Amino acid sequence: MRIGIGMLGLGTVGSEVYRLVQEGRDEISRRLDATLEVVAVAVRDPSRVRACSVPESLLRPTPESVVRDPDVDLVVELMGGIEPAREAVTHALRARKPVVTANKALLAEHGTELFELCDRRRTEIAFEAAVGGAVPIVRTLRLSLAADRVERLVAIINGTTNYVLGSMAEGRSYPEALAEAQRLGYAEADPRLDVEGHDAAQKLALLIGLAFGAPLHWSAVPTIGIGHLTPADLSHAAELSHCVKLLARAERRTGQGRLAVRVGPHLVPRGSLLASVSGANNAVLLDSRAAGPSVLVGRGAGGLATAAAVVADMIDVARRIVAGSAGIGPYLWASGPLPFADLDEEVERAYLRISVQDRPGVLGRLTTLLGEHRVSIASLVQRGHQVDPVDVVLLTHPCRVRDLRLALEAIAKDECVLEPPCWLPILEA
Amino acid sequence: MRIGIGMLGLGTVGSEVYRLVQEGRDEISRRLDATLEVVAVAVRDPSRVRACSVPESLLRPTPESVVRDPDVDLVVELMGGIEPAREAVTHALRARKPVVTANKALLAEHGTELFELCDRRRTEIAFEAAVGGAVPIVRTLRLSLAADRVERLVAIINGTTNYVLGSMAEGRSYPEALAEAQRLGYAEADPRLDVEGHDAAQKLALLIGLAFGAPLHWSAVPTIGIGHLTPADLSHAAELSHCVKLLARAERRTGQGRLAVRVGPHLVPRGSLLASVSGANNAVLLDSRAAGPSVLVGRGAGGLATAAAVVADMIDVARRIVAGSAGIGPYLWASGPLPFADLDEEVERAYLRISVQDRPGVLGRLTTLLGEHRVSIASLVQRGHQVDPVDVVLLTHPCRVRDLRLALEAIAKDECVLEPPCWLPILEA
């Protein structure tokens, strides 16, 4: 049997996908009992196709012509961006042609409608490559944990910020570290989506959909970026045997039937598995009722790793085409929406850095204000002496977030406090 | 649609599987578009069924009666052991009823014939629970890496030895640590299969089949256990910033088209991800041509974690039954057998502990013998002075294993050397 592949886009990932399918031809046929054959490729500008050896006869000027081609059984969308990807994918799914995509932005914006379309038309959209790069998290959530109940998901799913934070831990300033990441290709020319945490929020929303079965738009995820962190935060954390990671978290608060969701920088204890995830790697920690805790770690991005995830999805979907089956069960299987927990009600330990003018009495006022708000201090260190500003670094005992927030609002008004305090939650192991 | 489940065995895992299917009924139905219904359960002694609420009307005296039941669409084998499990599973597959099993021993002995039977009859045997407990390694190798080429697989897949080594690192002797593991339920009454490395070899052989597509009997895996290690080895390793782990390894030696395969204790650098896998956890590090390095970590065993993996496999297989599809492509897809690399030709760094009588000249003779065999010393420490015996602890530069082996054979003949030297390879990051 021959499965006709229609590709949309032939950039870095698309070229690698084409190459993997061609070079892996024999092995894929043996593993699949069928042949994957690329029969049409939509490219915006055929004259610019150079990087790979796609025969000119396969090139098509528009995504529609590929999707409508009767020889195309499976559509591989690698254009990126929202339009015309959304339109092409929608057409394919309506025609009951399954889709494989690496397009996180598309799924973040239109995932719910595309998933509902799949469920209605009994077809499927596979997107392992869209979240977590080479980390097989989509498959693990959809298949391995199908009989389990995820209680907690904590992920490092933005390679750019992980790289930048690691670089800052070595003493570089935020702008230096970011420039370095851009030079190495780990950060976009416009890095805001990454460093402000929105890329992580988009991926987290997709993972929450898979783990908890309910749709969620990423813009609803409370999100804090890393732009306010200084190298001093990284070195204070290191002295306290922690490192700083941008984490995407979703945790059931079982008493309330609610989900505590957020993206932001955290202190992570140095001995933990997440702390050892360095550079542009990604990791997902899952805590499930039956399976217990588990961690998946791998490359977060890169054309070849992404292409391998795409081709694995193609083989997986092709198996179902060969078998004449359609779809893989509903995407959104929860019986109702997922109410969020109030983050103000969370109880957690925190790291605080408060930049102050070193004047008599200032430390007393800070600690008094914290105490008045029921924030109990586990340790306090004053960095620097008789220089302005000095950093007062505190670790708290577990405290209610609302109390801490109100305490910090009061502290920020103190005349000796020079900028808004920096506050990072501490991840419990 | 209703999928009839026939269970073979109702021990710890079987009872948990039954409970998960009952309690998860609604959610499984929503995720599957079908209902899983246990319609028959084979138990050896019906009078002893107490742990769970299986209605008496479902109990059957023999596996055959369950497998032959026309209401049974899917067979879940949880009896353990070889017979009568092999016979029942064979009957089921011949009748094109897919099988889910957690029976590592069965697959280790008869996997190749069962896989061939599946391929011939176009049905399937799912066994995520048989290897690596809650670590989704079977699915990752079969699906996520289907388009990739695994270059290296290094696994901690025996929770017993990992627990015992961790306990010895805290200063306990080998017998103390083993007794403790038995008390906690991490080790069998007869621990030989675990501590001699054979359990790890069985699992490695299965993983090699999945990763490289060729059958392999576990007894062909060169295997060394942990019984010869002393607490001193663990503390020497710790002083050298390493820990000791029983590793199962399979690595392509690309120049030769061969696979270097072995099970045995290794020194692992402390900062690495595998070093942080503690207690009875399991971990698999994969290095693939396209996806790069990745690591999966999770609980290695436990009735509930195993049951969750079994039910996930049931849902996965049931999806294909619902879709009317059969099988998931060949198990053994390699074009030929896998020739082994000669371990004697491997080049690696090593840890050596040589117990000697502290006499003048002994150290000179040891280092001379190593040098004569082209084994270059990176560091040498003598533990103890003027007490017998003293431990000479060496780390070598990379050397050929054959040279090292011959050097140690010569050293073992020295009159001052009290016991065969302890030699552990060092895992390169």
Coordinates of N, CA and C in Angstrom, one line a residue, chain A residues 134-283:
Chain A
A134 N 11.7 17.2 21.0 CA 11.9 15.7 20.9 C 11.3 15.0 22.2
V135 N 10.8 15.7 23.1 CA 10.2 15.1 24.3 C 8.8 14.5 23.9
P136 N 8.6 13.2 24.1 CA 7.4 12.6 23.6 C 6.2 12.8 24.5
I137 N 5.9 14.1 24.8 CA 4.9 14.4 25.8 C 3.5 14.3 25.3
V138 N 3.3 14.6 24.1 CA 1.9 14.5 23.6 C 1.4 13.0 23.6
R139 N 2.3 12.2 23.1 CA 2.0 10.7 23.1 C 1.8 10.2 24.5
T140 N 2.7 10.6 25.4 CA 2.6 10.1 26.7 C 1.3 10.5 27.4
L141 N 0.9 11.8 27.2 CA -0.3 12.2 27.8 C -1.6 11.6 27.2
R142 N -1.5 11.4 25.9 CA -2.7 10.9 25.2 C -2.8 9.4 25.4
L143 N -1.7 8.7 25.4 CA -1.7 7.2 25.4 C -1.3 6.6 26.7
S144 N -0.1 6.9 27.2 CA 0.4 6.2 28.4 C -0.4 6.6 29.6
L145 N -1.0 7.8 29.7 CA -1.7 8.2 30.9 C -3.2 8.1 30.7
A146 N -3.6 7.4 29.7 CA -5.1 7.4 29.3 C -5.9 6.8 30.5
A147 N -5.3 5.9 31.3 CA -6.1 5.3 32.3 C -5.7 5.9 33.7
D148 N -5.0 7.0 33.7 CA -4.5 7.6 34.9 C -5.1 8.9 35.1
R149 N -4.7 9.6 36.2 CA -5.3 10.9 36.4 C -4.1 11.8 36.8
V150 N -3.8 12.7 35.9 CA -2.6 13.6 36.1 C -3.0 14.6 37.3
E151 N -2.1 14.6 38.3 CA -2.4 15.5 39.4 C -1.6 16.8 39.3
R152 N -0.4 16.6 38.6 CA 0.5 17.8 38.5 C 1.4 17.7 37.3
L153 N 1.5 18.8 36.7 CA 2.4 18.9 35.5 C 3.3 20.1 35.6
V154 N 4.6 19.9 35.6 CA 5.5 21.0 35.8 C 6.5 20.9 34.7
A155 N 6.6 21.9 33.8 CA 7.4 21.7 32.6 C 8.4 22.9 32.4
I156 N 9.5 22.5 31.8 CA 10.4 23.5 31.2 C 10.2 23.4 29.7
I157 N 9.4 24.3 29.1 CA 9.1 24.0 27.7 C 9.4 25.2 26.9
N158 N 10.3 26.1 27.4 CA 10.8 27.1 26.5 C 12.3 27.1 26.6
G159 N 13.0 26.7 25.5 CA 14.4 26.5 25.5 C 15.1 27.8 25.5
T160 N 14.5 28.9 24.9 CA 15.2 30.2 25.0 C 15.4 30.7 26.4
T161 N 14.4 30.7 27.2 CA 14.5 31.2 28.5 C 15.4 30.3 29.4
N162 N 15.3 29.0 29.1 CA 16.2 28.1 29.9 C 17.6 28.4 29.6
Y163 N 17.9 28.6 28.3 CA 19.3 28.9 27.9 C 19.7 30.3 28.5
V164 N 18.9 31.3 28.4 CA 19.2 32.6 28.9 C 19.4 32.6 30.4
L165 N 18.6 31.9 31.2 CA 18.8 31.8 32.6 C 20.1 31.1 33.0
G166 N 20.4 30.0 32.2 CA 21.6 29.3 32.5 C 22.8 30.2 32.2
S167 N 22.7 31.0 31.2 CA 23.8 31.9 30.9 C 23.9 33.0 31.9
M168 N 22.8 33.5 32.4 CA 22.8 34.5 33.5 C 23.4 33.9 34.8
A169 N 23.2 32.6 35.0 CA 23.7 32.0 36.2 C 25.3 32.0 36.1
E170 N 25.8 32.1 34.9 CA 27.3 32.2 34.8 C 27.8 33.6 34.8
G171 N 26.9 34.5 35.1 CA 27.3 35.9 35.4 C 26.9 36.9 34.3
R172 N 26.4 36.5 33.2 CA 26.0 37.5 32.2 C 24.8 38.2 32.6
S173 N 24.7 39.5 32.1 CA 23.5 40.2 32.3 C 22.4 39.7 31.4
Y174 N 21.1 40.1 31.6 CA 20.0 39.6 30.8 C 20.2 40.0 29.4
P175 N 20.6 41.3 29.0 CA 20.7 41.6 27.6 C 21.9 40.8 26.9
E176 N 23.0 40.7 27.7 CA 24.1 39.9 27.1 C 23.7 38.5 26.8
A177 N 23.0 37.8 27.8 CA 22.6 36.4 27.7 C 21.6 36.3 26.5
L178 N 20.7 37.3 26.4 CA 19.7 37.2 25.3 C 20.4 37.4 23.9
A179 N 21.4 38.3 23.8 CA 22.1 38.5 22.6 C 22.8 37.2 22.2
E180 N 23.4 36.6 23.2 CA 24.1 35.3 22.9 C 23.2 34.3 22.4
A181 N 22.0 34.1 23.0 CA 21.0 33.1 22.6 C 20.6 33.4 21.2
Q182 N 20.5 34.7 20.8 CA 20.1 35.0 19.5 C 21.2 34.7 18.5
R183 N 22.4 34.9 18.9 CA 23.6 34.6 18.0 C 23.6 33.1 17.7
L184 N 23.3 32.3 18.8 CA 23.3 30.8 18.6 C 22.1 30.2 18.0
G185 N 21.1 31.1 17.7 CA 19.9 30.6 17.1 C 18.9 30.0 18.1
Y186 N 19.1 30.3 19.4 CA 18.1 29.8 20.4 C 17.0 30.8 20.6
A187 N 17.2 32.0 20.1 CA 16.2 33.0 20.4 C 15.8 33.7 19.0
E188 N 14.6 34.1 18.9 CA 14.1 34.8 17.7 C 14.7 36.2 17.7
A189 N 14.6 36.8 16.5 CA 15.0 38.3 16.5 C 14.1 39.1 17.4
D190 N 12.8 38.8 17.4 CA 11.9 39.4 18.3 C 11.6 38.3 19.4
P191 N 12.3 38.5 20.5 CA 12.3 37.4 21.5 C 11.1 37.5 22.5
R192 N 10.2 38.5 22.3 CA 9.2 38.7 23.4 C 8.3 37.5 23.7
L193 N 7.9 36.8 22.6 CA 7.0 35.7 22.8 C 7.7 34.7 23.8
D194 N 9.0 34.5 23.7 CA 9.7 33.6 24.6 C 9.9 34.2 26.0
V195 N 10.6 35.4 26.0 CA 11.1 35.9 27.3 C 9.9 36.4 28.2
E196 N 8.8 36.7 27.6 CA 7.7 37.2 28.4 C 6.8 36.0 28.8
G197 N 7.2 34.8 28.4 CA 6.5 33.6 28.9 C 5.3 33.1 28.1
H198 N 5.0 33.9 27.0 CA 3.8 33.5 26.2 C 4.0 32.2 25.4
D199 N 5.2 31.9 24.9 CA 5.4 30.7 24.2 C 5.2 29.5 25.2
A200 N 5.7 29.6 26.4 CA 5.4 28.6 27.4 C 4.0 28.5 27.7
A201 N 3.3 29.6 27.8 CA 1.8 29.6 28.1 C 1.0 28.9 27.0
Q202 N 1.4 29.1 25.7 CA 0.8 28.5 24.6 C 0.9 27.0 24.7
K203 N 2.2 26.5 25.0 CA 2.4 25.1 25.1 C 1.7 24.5 26.3
L204 N 1.7 25.2 27.4 CA 1.1 24.7 28.6 C -0.4 24.5 28.4
A205 N -1.0 25.5 27.7 CA -2.5 25.4 27.4 C -2.7 24.1 26.6
L206 N -1.9 23.8 25.6 CA -2.0 22.5 24.8 C -1.9 21.3 25.7
L207 N -0.8 21.3 26.6 CA -0.6 20.2 27.5 C -1.8 20.0 28.4
I208 N -2.3 21.1 28.9 CA -3.5 21.0 29.8 C -4.7 20.4 29.1
G209 N -4.9 20.8 27.8 CA -5.9 20.1 27.1 C -5.8 18.6 27.0
L210 N -4.5 18.2 26.8 CA -4.3 16.7 26.7 C -4.4 16.1 28.0
A211 N -3.8 16.7 29.1 CA -3.8 16.1 30.4 C -5.1 16.0 31.1
F212 N -5.9 17.1 30.9 CA -7.1 17.2 31.6 C -8.4 17.2 30.7
G213 N -8.2 17.1 29.4 CA -9.3 16.9 28.5 C -10.2 18.1 28.2
A214 N -9.8 19.2 28.7 CA -10.7 20.4 28.6 C -10.0 21.5 27.8
P215 N -10.7 22.2 27.0 CA -10.0 23.3 26.2 C -9.6 24.4 27.1
L216 N -8.6 25.1 26.7 CA -8.1 26.3 27.4 C -7.4 27.2 26.5
H217 N -7.7 28.4 26.5 CA -6.9 29.4 25.6 C -5.8 29.9 26.4
W218 N -4.6 30.0 25.7 CA -3.4 30.3 26.5 C -3.4 31.7 27.1
S219 N -4.2 32.6 26.5 CA -4.2 33.9 27.1 C -4.8 33.9 28.5
A220 N -5.5 32.8 28.9 CA -6.0 32.8 30.3 C -5.0 32.3 31.3
V221 N -3.8 31.9 30.9 CA -2.8 31.4 31.8 C -2.0 32.6 32.4
P222 N -2.1 32.7 33.8 CA -1.3 33.8 34.4 C 0.2 33.6 34.1
T223 N 0.8 34.7 33.5 CA 2.1 34.5 33.0 C 3.1 35.6 33.4
I224 N 4.3 35.2 33.8 CA 5.3 36.2 34.2 C 6.5 35.8 33.4
G225 N 7.2 36.8 32.8 CA 8.4 36.5 32.1 C 9.7 36.6 32.9
I226 N 10.8 36.7 32.3 CA 12.1 36.7 33.0 C 12.8 38.0 32.9
G227 N 12.2 39.0 32.3 CA 12.9 40.2 32.1 C 13.3 41.0 33.3
H228 N 12.6 40.7 34.4 CA 12.9 41.5 35.7 C 14.0 40.9 36.5
L229 N 14.5 39.7 36.1 CA 15.5 39.1 36.9 C 16.9 39.7 36.6
T230 N 17.8 39.7 37.6 CA 19.1 40.2 37.5 C 20.1 39.0 37.7
P231 N 21.3 39.2 37.2 CA 22.3 38.2 37.5 C 22.4 37.9 39.1
A232 N 22.2 39.0 39.8 CA 22.2 38.8 41.3 C 21.2 37.8 41.8
D233 N 20.0 37.8 41.2 CA 19.0 36.8 41.5 C 19.5 35.4 41.3
L234 N 20.2 35.2 40.2 CA 20.7 33.9 39.8 C 21.8 33.5 40.8
S235 N 22.7 34.4 41.2 CA 23.8 34.1 42.1 C 23.2 33.9 43.5
H236 N 22.3 34.7 43.9 CA 21.7 34.5 45.3 C 21.0 33.1 45.3
A237 N 20.3 32.7 44.2 CA 19.7 31.4 44.2 C 20.7 30.3 44.3
A238 N 21.8 30.5 43.6 CA 22.9 29.5 43.6 C 23.5 29.3 45.0
E239 N 23.7 30.4 45.7 CA 24.2 30.3 47.1 C 23.2 29.6 48.0
L240 N 21.9 29.7 47.6 CA 20.9 29.0 48.4 C 20.7 27.6 47.9
S241 N 21.6 27.1 47.1 CA 21.5 25.7 46.5 C 20.2 25.5 45.6
H242 N 19.9 26.6 44.9 CA 18.8 26.5 44.0 C 19.2 27.0 42.6
C243 N 18.5 26.7 41.6 CA 18.7 27.4 40.3 C 17.3 28.0 39.9
V244 N 17.3 28.9 38.9 CA 16.1 29.6 38.5 C 15.7 29.0 37.2
K245 N 14.4 28.6 37.1 CA 13.9 28.0 35.8 C 12.5 28.7 35.6
L246 N 12.3 28.9 34.3 CA 10.9 29.3 33.9 C 10.1 28.1 33.8
L247 N 9.1 28.0 34.7 CA 8.3 26.8 34.8 C 6.9 27.1 34.3
A248 N 6.3 26.1 33.6 CA 4.9 26.1 33.3 C 4.2 25.0 34.2
R249 N 3.2 25.4 35.0 CA 2.7 24.5 36.0 C 1.2 24.4 35.9
A250 N 0.7 23.2 36.1 CA -0.8 23.0 36.2 C -0.9 21.9 37.3
E251 N -1.7 22.2 38.4 CA -1.8 21.3 39.5 C -3.2 21.2 40.0
R252 N -3.7 20.0 40.1 CA -5.1 19.9 40.7 C -5.1 20.3 42.1
R253 N -6.0 21.1 42.5 CA -6.2 21.4 44.0 C -7.5 20.6 44.3
T254 N -7.2 19.4 44.8 CA -8.3 18.4 44.8 C -9.5 18.7 45.7
G255 N -9.2 19.4 46.8 CA -10.3 19.8 47.7 C -11.3 20.6 46.9
Q256 N -10.8 21.4 46.0 CA -11.7 22.4 45.4 C -12.1 21.9 44.0
G257 N -11.5 20.8 43.5 CA -11.8 20.4 42.1 C -11.3 21.5 41.1
R258 N -10.3 22.2 41.4 CA -9.8 23.3 40.6 C -8.4 23.0 40.2
L259 N -7.9 23.8 39.2 CA -6.6 23.6 38.6 C -5.8 24.9 38.8
A260 N -4.7 24.8 39.5 CA -3.8 26.0 39.7 C -2.9 26.0 38.5
V261 N -2.9 27.1 37.8 CA -2.2 27.2 36.5 C -1.4 28.4 36.4
R262 N -0.1 28.3 36.0 CA 0.7 29.5 35.8 C 2.0 29.3 35.1
V263 N 2.5 30.3 34.5 CA 3.9 30.3 33.9 C 4.7 31.4 34.6
G264 N 5.9 31.1 35.0 CA 6.8 32.1 35.6 C 8.1 31.5 36.1
P265 N 9.0 32.4 36.4 CA 10.3 31.9 36.9 C 10.1 31.4 38.4
H266 N 10.9 30.4 38.7 CA 10.8 29.7 40.0 C 12.2 29.4 40.5
L267 N 12.4 29.3 41.8 CA 13.6 28.7 42.4 C 13.3 27.2 42.4
V268 N 14.3 26.4 41.9 CA 14.2 24.9 41.9 C 15.4 24.3 42.6
P269 N 15.1 23.4 43.6 CA 16.2 22.9 44.4 C 17.3 22.2 43.5
R270 N 18.5 22.4 43.8 CA 19.6 22.0 42.9 C 19.6 20.5 42.7
G271 N 19.3 19.7 43.6 CA 19.4 18.2 43.5 C 18.3 17.6 42.6
S272 N 17.3 18.4 42.3 CA 16.1 17.8 41.6 C 16.4 17.6 40.1
L273 N 15.6 16.7 39.5 CA 15.8 16.4 38.1 C 15.6 17.7 37.2
L274 N 14.6 18.5 37.5 CA 14.3 19.7 36.7 C 15.5 20.6 36.7
A275 N 16.2 20.7 37.9 CA 17.4 21.6 38.0 C 18.5 21.2 37.0
S276 N 18.6 19.9 36.7 CA 19.6 19.4 35.8 C 19.3 19.5 34.4
V277 N 18.2 20.1 34.0 CA 17.8 20.3 32.6 C 18.4 21.6 32.2
S278 N 19.5 21.5 31.4 CA 20.3 22.7 31.1 C 20.1 23.1 29.6
G279 N 20.6 24.3 29.3 CA 20.7 24.7 27.9 C 19.3 24.9 27.3
A280 N 19.2 24.5 26.0 CA 17.9 24.7 25.3 C 17.0 23.4 25.4
N281 N 17.4 22.5 26.4 CA 16.6 21.3 26.6 C 15.2 21.6 27.2
N282 N 14.3 20.7 27.0 CA 12.9 20.8 27.6 C 12.7 19.6 28.5
A283 N 11.8 19.7 29.5 CA 11.5 18.6 30.4 C 10.1 18.8 30.9

